[in-house]
Each structure stands twice: as structure tokens, then as C-alpha cells.
Backbone as JSON, one array per atom type, in Angstrom:
{
  "sequence": "MASAAAASAAPASHKPNVAATKLTVKNKPIAHNHHHADMITGVLTSHRKAVAGETVWLESRRTTGKKFAVVGSATTGADGSASFTVTPSKKTQYELVFKGDATHRKSHSGVITLKAVKG",
  "N": [[-104.15, 157.42, 182.68], [-102.87, 156.01, 179.8], [-100.12, 153.99, 178.78], [-97.59, 152.81, 176.62], [-95.02, 150.85, 175.0], [-92.82, 149.82, 172.39], [-90.2, 148.15, 170.69], [-88.51, 147.91, 167.57], [-87.88, 144.78, 166.03], [-85.02, 143.47, 164.6], [-84.61, 141.8, 161.67], [-82.26, 139.4, 160.36], [-81.66, 140.19, 157.79], [-81.48, 142.96, 157.65], [-79.59, 145.95, 157.0], [-76.41, 146.41, 158.5], [-75.67, 149.01, 159.23], [-77.93, 150.44, 159.81], [-79.69, 152.0, 162.27], [-81.35, 150.78, 165.2], [-84.66, 151.6, 166.38], [-86.89, 153.05, 168.83], [-90.22, 153.52, 169.76], [-92.31, 155.21, 171.78], [-95.55, 155.58, 173.39], [-98.09, 157.63, 174.82], [-101.0, 158.93, 176.54], [-102.92, 161.87, 177.36], [-105.58, 163.36, 179.0], [-107.36, 166.25, 177.82], [-108.52, 169.3, 179.0], [-110.18, 171.3, 181.48], [-112.51, 171.27, 183.31], [-114.17, 169.41, 182.11], [-113.81, 166.42, 180.26], [-112.71, 166.73, 177.12], [-111.07, 166.01, 174.96], [-108.19, 164.06, 173.91], [-104.66, 164.09, 174.23], [-102.31, 162.55, 172.35], [-99.09, 161.44, 172.63], [-95.95, 160.67, 171.28], [-92.6, 159.4, 171.48], [-89.7, 159.22, 169.66], [-86.82, 157.36, 169.62], [-83.34, 156.46, 169.29], [-80.9, 154.34, 170.26], [-81.16, 155.42, 172.83], [-81.23, 158.15, 172.35], [-82.82, 161.12, 171.21], [-84.65, 161.18, 168.14], [-84.87, 163.44, 165.75], [-86.87, 165.36, 163.4], [-88.22, 163.43, 161.87], [-90.93, 161.64, 160.32], [-93.8, 160.61, 162.01], [-96.49, 158.43, 162.15], [-99.93, 158.42, 163.02], [-102.14, 155.9, 163.78], [-105.37, 154.39, 163.79], [-108.08, 152.32, 165.08], [-111.33, 150.94, 165.54], [-112.25, 149.23, 168.5], [-113.39, 146.88, 167.77], [-112.45, 146.38, 165.3], [-110.06, 145.06, 162.87], [-107.96, 146.02, 161.29], [-105.62, 148.69, 161.27], [-105.89, 152.18, 160.44], [-104.41, 154.99, 158.87], [-104.56, 158.1, 160.47], [-103.36, 160.48, 160.86], [-100.33, 162.5, 160.8], [-97.11, 163.56, 162.01], [-94.19, 165.55, 162.5], [-91.23, 164.74, 164.2], [-89.94, 166.56, 166.96], [-87.06, 168.36, 168.29], [-86.67, 166.96, 170.63], [-87.49, 164.47, 169.94], [-90.19, 164.03, 170.06], [-93.66, 163.72, 169.06], [-96.92, 164.93, 168.67], [-100.49, 164.44, 168.91], [-103.88, 165.44, 168.72], [-106.84, 163.94, 169.69], [-110.31, 163.01, 169.4], [-112.13, 160.7, 170.19], [-115.18, 159.17, 169.2], [-116.17, 156.78, 169.84], [-115.08, 153.84, 171.63], [-111.71, 153.48, 170.98], [-108.71, 152.28, 169.46], [-105.26, 153.16, 169.36], [-102.13, 153.55, 167.67], [-98.67, 154.37, 167.15], [-96.53, 154.87, 164.36], [-93.37, 154.53, 162.92], [-91.89, 154.65, 159.88], [-89.29, 154.16, 159.15], [-86.03, 154.86, 157.69], [-83.17, 155.65, 155.63], [-81.18, 155.52, 157.55], [-82.32, 154.67, 159.93], [-84.15, 152.05, 161.51], [-87.51, 150.81, 161.05], [-90.26, 151.23, 163.37], [-92.87, 150.44, 165.74], [-95.18, 151.74, 168.08], [-96.56, 150.64, 171.22], [-100.01, 149.63, 171.64], [-102.66, 151.78, 172.52], [-105.77, 152.16, 174.22], [-108.55, 154.2, 174.02], [-111.41, 155.6, 175.57], [-114.67, 156.79, 174.52], [-114.93, 160.29, 174.1], [-116.29, 162.55, 176.42], [-118.79, 164.99, 176.01]],
  "CA": [[-103.28, 157.61, 181.55], [-102.36, 154.77, 179.22], [-98.76, 154.11, 178.28], [-97.12, 151.57, 176.02], [-93.81, 151.02, 174.2], [-92.35, 148.64, 171.68], [-89.04, 148.41, 169.84], [-88.53, 147.05, 166.38], [-86.97, 143.64, 166.03], [-84.31, 143.53, 163.33], [-84.27, 140.52, 161.05], [-80.87, 139.3, 159.94], [-81.5, 140.78, 156.47], [-81.29, 144.4, 157.72], [-78.23, 146.44, 156.87], [-75.84, 146.62, 159.83], [-75.5, 150.42, 159.54], [-79.24, 151.04, 160.08], [-79.86, 151.98, 163.72], [-82.64, 150.39, 165.77], [-85.42, 152.7, 166.98], [-87.93, 152.72, 169.8], [-91.28, 154.51, 169.7], [-93.21, 155.09, 172.93], [-96.81, 156.32, 173.24], [-98.89, 157.86, 176.03], [-102.07, 159.89, 176.31], [-103.27, 162.75, 178.47], [-106.84, 164.06, 178.75], [-107.27, 167.7, 177.69], [-109.65, 170.12, 179.48], [-110.12, 171.56, 182.92], [-113.66, 170.78, 184.04], [-114.77, 168.28, 181.41], [-112.9, 165.72, 179.35], [-113.15, 167.03, 175.76], [-110.18, 165.41, 173.96], [-106.97, 163.46, 174.44], [-103.41, 164.37, 173.53], [-101.46, 161.36, 172.23], [-97.71, 161.86, 172.39], [-94.96, 159.62, 171.1], [-91.2, 159.82, 171.46], [-88.88, 158.35, 168.84], [-85.42, 157.36, 170.03], [-82.42, 155.46, 168.78], [-79.79, 154.22, 171.22], [-81.52, 156.31, 173.94], [-81.12, 159.55, 171.95], [-83.97, 161.57, 170.43], [-84.53, 161.22, 166.68], [-85.62, 164.62, 165.33], [-87.11, 165.6, 161.98], [-88.76, 162.24, 161.2], [-92.4, 161.56, 160.3], [-94.46, 159.57, 162.79], [-97.88, 158.29, 161.71], [-100.92, 157.98, 164.0], [-103.1, 154.97, 163.2], [-106.46, 154.04, 164.73], [-109.1, 151.34, 164.71], [-112.32, 150.68, 166.58], [-111.82, 148.04, 169.24], [-113.95, 145.7, 167.11], [-111.81, 146.27, 163.99], [-108.82, 144.3, 162.79], [-106.9, 146.77, 160.62], [-105.41, 150.1, 161.6], [-105.89, 153.12, 159.33], [-103.68, 156.22, 159.17], [-105.45, 159.23, 160.73], [-102.57, 161.7, 160.99], [-98.87, 162.39, 160.85], [-96.43, 164.7, 162.6], [-92.73, 165.49, 162.45], [-90.65, 164.76, 165.54], [-89.18, 167.75, 167.35], [-85.68, 168.16, 168.74], [-86.69, 165.97, 171.71], [-87.99, 163.21, 169.39], [-91.62, 163.86, 170.33], [-94.69, 164.09, 168.1], [-98.19, 164.9, 169.4], [-101.74, 164.42, 168.15], [-105.09, 165.6, 169.51], [-107.91, 163.07, 169.18], [-111.6, 163.09, 170.07], [-112.85, 159.51, 169.76], [-116.62, 159.12, 169.47], [-116.38, 155.43, 170.37], [-113.85, 153.25, 172.14], [-110.81, 153.41, 169.84], [-107.31, 151.94, 169.73], [-104.3, 153.97, 168.6], [-100.71, 153.21, 167.71], [-97.8, 155.25, 166.37], [-95.68, 154.1, 163.44], [-92.26, 155.17, 162.21], [-91.66, 153.75, 158.74], [-87.86, 153.97, 158.94], [-85.39, 155.6, 156.6], [-81.88, 155.09, 155.24], [-80.31, 155.36, 158.71], [-83.06, 154.16, 161.11], [-85.12, 150.98, 161.29], [-88.9, 151.12, 161.37], [-90.74, 150.76, 164.67], [-94.26, 150.72, 166.11], [-95.4, 151.86, 169.51], [-97.6, 149.74, 171.7], [-101.38, 150.08, 171.34], [-103.42, 152.3, 173.64], [-107.21, 152.18, 174.0], [-109.21, 155.35, 174.63], [-112.87, 155.58, 175.59], [-115.31, 157.93, 173.86], [-114.8, 161.55, 174.81], [-117.56, 163.12, 176.9], [-118.97, 166.37, 175.54]],
  "C": [[-102.78, 156.25, 181.08], [-100.94, 155.01, 178.74], [-98.32, 152.77, 177.74], [-95.86, 151.86, 175.21], [-93.46, 149.71, 173.54], [-91.16, 149.04, 170.83], [-89.1, 147.46, 168.66], [-87.53, 145.93, 166.54], [-86.32, 143.59, 164.65], [-84.01, 142.15, 162.81], [-82.82, 140.56, 160.57], [-80.62, 139.97, 158.6], [-81.29, 142.29, 156.49], [-79.82, 144.76, 157.58], [-77.66, 146.74, 158.25], [-75.69, 148.09, 160.2], [-76.81, 151.15, 159.79], [-79.54, 150.87, 161.57], [-81.27, 151.56, 164.14], [-83.32, 151.61, 166.36], [-86.43, 152.15, 167.97], [-88.95, 153.86, 169.75], [-92.24, 154.26, 170.87], [-94.48, 155.89, 172.66], [-97.47, 156.47, 174.61], [-99.98, 158.86, 175.69], [-102.34, 160.68, 177.57], [-104.59, 163.44, 178.12], [-106.62, 165.57, 178.7], [-108.58, 168.31, 178.16], [-109.52, 170.29, 180.98], [-111.28, 170.91, 183.67], [-114.29, 169.54, 183.42], [-113.74, 167.69, 180.46], [-113.4, 165.91, 177.92], [-112.31, 166.35, 174.68], [-109.01, 164.75, 174.68], [-105.79, 163.9, 173.58], [-102.6, 163.08, 173.54], [-100.07, 161.85, 171.85], [-96.82, 160.63, 172.27], [-93.57, 160.21, 171.11], [-90.41, 158.77, 170.7], [-87.43, 158.5, 169.26], [-84.64, 156.27, 169.31], [-81.21, 155.47, 169.69], [-79.93, 155.26, 172.33], [-81.35, 157.79, 173.63], [-82.32, 159.89, 171.06], [-83.64, 161.55, 168.94], [-85.45, 162.34, 166.2], [-85.83, 164.65, 163.82], [-87.64, 164.42, 161.2], [-90.29, 162.24, 161.29], [-92.87, 160.35, 161.1], [-95.93, 159.59, 162.4], [-98.75, 157.82, 162.86], [-101.92, 157.1, 163.26], [-104.15, 154.64, 164.25], [-107.32, 152.94, 164.16], [-110.09, 151.27, 165.86], [-111.87, 149.39, 167.28], [-112.36, 146.76, 168.63], [-113.28, 145.46, 165.75], [-110.51, 145.49, 164.04], [-107.67, 145.12, 162.23], [-106.85, 148.2, 161.12], [-105.45, 150.92, 160.32], [-105.15, 154.38, 159.78], [-104.69, 157.35, 159.35], [-104.69, 160.54, 160.9], [-101.09, 161.43, 160.94], [-98.3, 163.66, 161.46], [-94.93, 164.48, 162.49], [-92.18, 165.59, 163.86], [-89.84, 166.04, 165.75], [-87.78, 167.38, 167.8], [-85.59, 167.1, 169.84], [-87.22, 164.62, 171.25], [-89.48, 163.02, 169.54], [-92.49, 164.34, 169.16], [-96.02, 163.94, 168.83], [-99.39, 165.03, 168.47], [-102.89, 164.64, 169.12], [-106.19, 164.77, 168.87], [-109.17, 163.25, 170.03], [-112.42, 161.87, 169.64], [-114.33, 159.55, 170.15], [-117.04, 157.77, 170.02], [-115.04, 154.94, 170.89], [-112.93, 152.94, 170.95], [-109.39, 153.06, 170.29], [-106.42, 152.77, 168.82], [-102.91, 153.36, 168.72], [-99.96, 154.23, 166.86], [-96.85, 154.39, 165.56], [-94.6, 155.01, 162.87], [-91.86, 154.2, 161.12], [-90.18, 153.51, 158.43], [-87.34, 154.83, 157.8], [-84.02, 154.96, 156.33], [-80.96, 154.82, 156.43], [-80.98, 154.78, 159.95], [-84.06, 153.09, 160.7], [-86.52, 151.45, 161.65], [-89.23, 150.63, 162.78], [-92.19, 151.17, 164.86], [-94.3, 150.88, 167.61], [-96.29, 150.7, 169.94], [-98.95, 150.34, 171.33], [-102.01, 150.6, 172.62], [-104.9, 152.34, 173.24], [-107.8, 153.36, 174.74], [-110.72, 155.19, 174.53], [-113.39, 156.81, 174.86], [-115.19, 159.16, 174.74], [-116.17, 162.06, 175.2], [-117.64, 164.57, 176.5], [-119.46, 167.31, 176.57]]
}
């Protein structure tokens, strides 16, 4: 299982009333006998409390690519979590992105790398 986390760094130009956020990411293989997919889960928090009802974006790129592309979005639940099921055909990197809002700063998770799923 891969796991990564990153918090946003706030430049001096940010409004003081906008709370910092942290977005963690982890993955878990799905299936009993054979590995068919992965569940990527992120948790959005601010000051160690869950941030519910916010959109988190899943971005991916091939390990040889430079730019991430949006491949999905989900709304955080009461516990701040958002989950995505992926089935990479090649080695792929993923990250989660929260774009921020009027009360919370933007943040990115760390990057996780998943191998191609076996069929």
C-alpha cells in the first residue's frame, strides 16, 4: 500500500481568515483472488478536523509524463474522505487536489505510483 501526504504552504498574500488544509492519499487493492483495481482514498482536513462537502479532484499521469490531467472528482463525506476506483493499464502516478474556497486554502496530496492492474 502506498501512502503520501502534503499540506499547502501559505504565501504571505493569503487572507488571514482562510484556514490551511491538508490532503492525504492512500491506495488499497480491490479483489479477493486477483488484483483487478485499486481504491484511492483521500482525506481532507483543516486544523486536524474533517472538511466535509468539498470537491476533491483526482489527477493522473503516466510515469513518463510531466503534466497531470484530471480524471475524476468526488465530494468529501462527513469524515473528510473521498474515494476513487482506478484500473491503470500502465504504471501511473496519481495525486489528489483540493482547489480551495472562500474559507479553506488549496492543497495537494503527495503522489502515489500504481503498477498496471492484472486481469
